[in-house]
Amino acid sequence: EPEVTQTPSHQVTQMGQEVILRCVPISNHLYFYWYRQILGQKVEFLVSFYNNEISEKSEIFDDQFSVERPDGSNFTLKIRSTKLEDSAMYFCASSEGILAGYEQYFGPGTRLTVT
Amino acid sequence: TQLLEQSPQFLSIQEGENLTVYCNSSSVFSSLQWYRQEPGEGPVLLVTVVTGGEVKKLKRLTFQFGDARKDSSLHITAAQPGDTGLYLCAGPKFNAGNNRKLIWGLGTSLAVNP
């Protein structure tokens, strides 16, 4: 069964460093998303991406964040200068469409630890 | 602001017991999804409910969408240790461009003891 994959599974970085989180969405999906989950808190939407551009971004997704689909398979989230509060699980998701019946499928996540 | 509240937050039961967990909102949702998440893993989709009053069954799991599409429940019959996990409800929020993001509840953490 097709699945969303994410690498790395765990990333430890120092405050101020740049990190790139990578995702390979399901191959026939057109909509891509990043969410994050801080320990003990709700899953939060970061950004959605369709047709090679950002469709929507949350208040969390400030100038330190960017997304890219550099080729036909990868979808990346870059954090330019990490802060301690960026420590969280980051989930990539993809969907074939946006209506009910085209649900979002999630990857296993990348645990980002900023020290 | 659309919010999803889940209850109870924690539930610890013995194998074989039945349980119900709830997902409530003051807002109407076009659909609600239930996901299950294990520690260190991503959410795994269990079901989507779309029509008010809809009931869907997935083996020992029964999902119901409220008539007004503001709430949903998940009932597990004869719980097994393998049912242990975090049960999350999520609902879509559309923006002006018809793009969809998911709004999430905090989840119910279920522990089924053998």
Coordinates of C-alpha atoms in Angstrom, one line a residue:
Chain A
E1 CA 0.0 0.0 0.0
P2 CA 1.4 3.4 -0.9
E3 CA 2.6 5.5 2.0
V4 CA 4.1 8.9 2.8
T5 CA 7.7 8.6 3.9
Q6 CA 9.8 11.1 5.9
T7 CA 13.5 11.5 6.6
P8 CA 15.2 11.8 8.9
S9 CA 13.2 10.1 11.7
H10 CA 15.1 12.2 14.3
Q11 CA 17.1 15.4 13.8
V12 CA 19.1 17.1 16.6
T13 CA 20.3 20.6 15.8
Q14 CA 21.7 23.6 17.6
M15 CA 19.8 26.8 17.9
G16 CA 20.3 29.0 14.9
Q17 CA 21.2 26.2 12.5
E18 CA 19.2 25.5 9.4
V19 CA 17.4 22.2 9.0
I20 CA 15.7 20.6 6.1
L21 CA 13.0 18.0 6.7
R22 CA 12.2 15.7 3.7
C23 CA 9.1 14.0 2.6
V24 CA 8.1 11.8 -0.2
P25 CA 4.3 12.0 -0.6
I26 CA 2.1 9.3 -2.2
S27 CA 2.8 9.4 -5.9
N28 CA -0.6 10.3 -7.4
H29 CA -1.4 12.9 -4.7
L30 CA -1.6 16.6 -5.6
Y31 CA -1.9 18.3 -2.3
F32 CA 0.9 18.4 0.3
Y33 CA 0.9 19.6 3.9
W34 CA 3.2 20.1 6.8
Y35 CA 1.9 19.9 10.4
R36 CA 3.7 19.9 13.7
Q37 CA 3.0 18.5 17.1
I38 CA 4.7 19.9 20.2
L39 CA 4.8 17.3 22.9
G40 CA 1.5 17.2 24.8
Q41 CA -0.2 19.7 22.5
K42 CA -2.5 19.5 19.5
V43 CA -1.4 18.8 16.0
E44 CA -1.1 22.2 14.3
F45 CA -1.3 23.1 10.6
L46 CA 1.8 24.8 9.2
V47 CA 1.3 25.0 5.4
S48 CA -0.4 23.5 2.4
F49 CA 1.1 23.3 -1.1
Y50 CA -0.6 22.7 -4.4
N51 CA 0.5 23.2 -8.0
N52 CA 4.0 24.3 -7.0
E53 CA 2.9 27.1 -4.7
I54 CA 1.8 27.6 -1.1
S55 CA -2.0 27.5 -0.9
E56 CA -2.3 28.5 2.8
K57 CA 0.0 29.0 5.7
S58 CA -0.6 29.5 9.4
E59 CA 0.7 32.2 11.7
I60 CA 3.4 29.8 12.8
F61 CA 4.8 29.6 9.3
D62 CA 6.8 32.8 9.4
D63 CA 9.8 33.9 7.3
Q64 CA 12.0 31.3 8.9
F65 CA 10.1 28.6 7.2
S66 CA 9.9 27.6 3.6
V67 CA 8.7 24.7 1.5
E68 CA 9.8 23.4 -1.8
R69 CA 9.0 20.6 -4.2
P70 CA 12.4 20.3 -5.9
D71 CA 11.5 17.4 -8.1
G72 CA 8.6 15.2 -8.9
S73 CA 8.8 13.2 -5.7
N74 CA 10.2 15.2 -2.8
F75 CA 8.6 17.8 -0.7
T76 CA 10.8 19.6 1.8
L77 CA 10.3 21.9 4.8
K78 CA 13.3 24.2 5.6
I79 CA 13.7 26.1 8.9
R80 CA 16.4 28.7 8.3
S81 CA 17.4 29.5 11.9
T82 CA 16.0 27.1 14.4
K83 CA 14.7 28.2 17.8
L84 CA 14.3 26.1 20.9
E85 CA 10.5 26.3 20.5
D86 CA 10.7 24.7 17.0
S87 CA 11.4 21.4 18.8
A88 CA 8.4 19.2 17.8
M89 CA 7.3 16.2 15.7
Y90 CA 6.9 17.4 12.1
F91 CA 4.4 15.5 10.0
C92 CA 4.1 15.6 6.2
A93 CA 0.8 14.7 4.7
S94 CA -0.6 14.3 1.2
S95 CA -4.0 13.9 -0.4
E96 CA -5.4 13.3 -3.9
G97 CA -8.0 16.0 -3.6
I98 CA -9.6 18.2 -1.0
L99 CA -13.1 17.0 -0.7
A100 CA -14.4 14.3 1.6
G101 CA -13.2 11.0 0.3
Y102 CA -9.8 12.5 -0.5
E103 CA -8.3 12.3 2.9
Q104 CA -4.9 13.3 4.1
Y105 CA -2.4 10.5 4.7
F106 CA 0.4 11.2 7.1
G107 CA 4.1 10.1 7.2
P108 CA 5.7 8.8 10.4
G109 CA 7.1 12.1 11.3
T110 CA 10.5 13.7 12.0
R111 CA 11.3 14.4 15.6
L112 CA 13.2 17.7 15.6
T113 CA 15.2 18.5 18.8
V114 CA 16.7 22.0 19.0
T115 CA 19.3 22.4 21.7
Chain B
T1 CA -12.7 29.8 15.5
Q2 CA -13.4 26.2 15.0
L3 CA -12.3 24.0 17.9
L4 CA -12.5 20.3 18.6
E5 CA -12.7 19.1 22.1
Q6 CA -12.1 15.5 22.9
S7 CA -13.0 13.6 26.1
P8 CA -11.9 11.9 28.1
Q9 CA -8.3 13.0 27.8
F10 CA -7.1 9.7 29.3
L11 CA -8.8 6.4 29.7
S12 CA -7.4 3.2 31.2
I13 CA -9.5 0.0 31.0
Q14 CA -9.3 -3.7 31.2
E15 CA -9.2 -6.0 28.2
G16 CA -12.8 -6.9 27.2
E17 CA -14.4 -3.7 28.4
N18 CA -16.4 -1.4 26.2
L19 CA -15.7 2.3 25.9
T20 CA -16.8 5.5 24.2
V21 CA -14.8 8.6 23.5
Y22 CA -16.1 11.9 22.2
C23 CA -15.2 14.7 19.9
N24 CA -17.3 17.9 20.3
S25 CA -17.4 21.3 18.6
S26 CA -19.6 24.3 18.7
S27 CA -19.1 24.6 14.9
V28 CA -20.5 22.5 12.0
F29 CA -18.0 20.4 10.1
S30 CA -18.5 19.1 6.6
S31 CA -16.9 15.8 7.8
L32 CA -14.8 14.5 10.6
Q33 CA -11.9 12.1 10.5
W34 CA -10.7 9.8 13.3
Y35 CA -7.0 8.9 13.4
R36 CA -5.1 6.7 15.7
Q37 CA -1.5 7.6 16.7
E38 CA 1.1 5.5 18.4
P39 CA 4.0 7.0 20.3
G40 CA 6.6 8.4 17.9
E41 CA 4.5 7.6 14.8
G42 CA 2.3 9.6 12.5
P43 CA -1.6 9.6 12.7
V44 CA -3.2 6.7 10.8
L45 CA -6.6 7.4 9.3
L46 CA -9.3 5.1 10.7
V47 CA -12.5 6.6 9.2
T48 CA -14.2 9.7 7.8
V49 CA -17.8 10.5 8.7
V50 CA -19.6 12.8 6.3
T51 CA -23.4 12.7 6.7
G52 CA -25.2 13.9 9.9
G53 CA -26.3 10.8 11.8
E54 CA -24.0 8.5 9.9
V55 CA -22.7 5.4 11.6
K56 CA -19.7 3.5 10.4
K57 CA -18.3 0.3 11.7
L58 CA -14.7 -0.9 11.5
K59 CA -14.6 -4.4 13.1
R60 CA -15.0 -3.6 16.8
L61 CA -15.0 0.2 16.3
T62 CA -18.2 2.1 15.7
F63 CA -18.0 5.7 14.7
Q64 CA -21.0 8.1 14.8
F65 CA -21.4 11.6 13.4
G66 CA -24.0 13.8 15.2
D67 CA -27.1 14.8 13.4
A68 CA -26.0 18.4 13.4
R69 CA -22.5 17.5 12.3
K70 CA -20.9 19.2 15.4
D71 CA -19.9 16.1 17.2
S72 CA -18.7 12.5 16.8
S73 CA -18.1 9.5 19.0
L74 CA -16.0 6.4 18.8
H75 CA -17.2 3.3 20.5
I76 CA -14.9 0.3 21.0
T77 CA -16.4 -3.1 21.9
A78 CA -14.4 -5.7 23.8
A79 CA -11.2 -3.6 23.8
Q80 CA -8.0 -5.4 23.2
P81 CA -4.4 -4.4 24.3
G82 CA -3.7 -3.7 20.6
D83 CA -6.3 -0.9 20.7
T84 CA -4.0 1.1 23.0
G85 CA -3.0 4.4 21.5
L86 CA -4.0 8.1 21.0
Y87 CA -7.3 8.6 19.2
L88 CA -7.5 11.9 17.4
C89 CA -10.4 13.6 15.7
A90 CA -9.8 16.1 13.0
G91 CA -12.1 18.2 10.8
P92 CA -11.4 20.1 7.6
K93 CA -11.4 23.9 7.5
F94 CA -11.6 25.4 4.1
N95 CA -10.2 28.8 3.2
A96 CA -11.4 31.3 0.6
G97 CA -9.3 29.5 -2.0
N98 CA -11.1 26.2 -1.3
N99 CA -7.9 24.7 0.2
R100 CA -8.3 22.5 3.1
K101 CA -6.4 22.2 6.4
L102 CA -7.2 19.9 9.3
I103 CA -8.2 21.2 12.7
W104 CA -7.3 18.7 15.4
G105 CA -8.5 17.7 18.9
L106 CA -6.0 17.0 21.6
G107 CA -6.9 13.3 21.6
T108 CA -7.9 10.6 24.0
S109 CA -5.1 8.5 25.2
L110 CA -6.4 4.9 25.6
A111 CA -4.6 2.2 27.6
V112 CA -6.1 -1.3 27.5
N113 CA -4.6 -3.5 30.2
P114 CA -4.4 -7.3 29.7

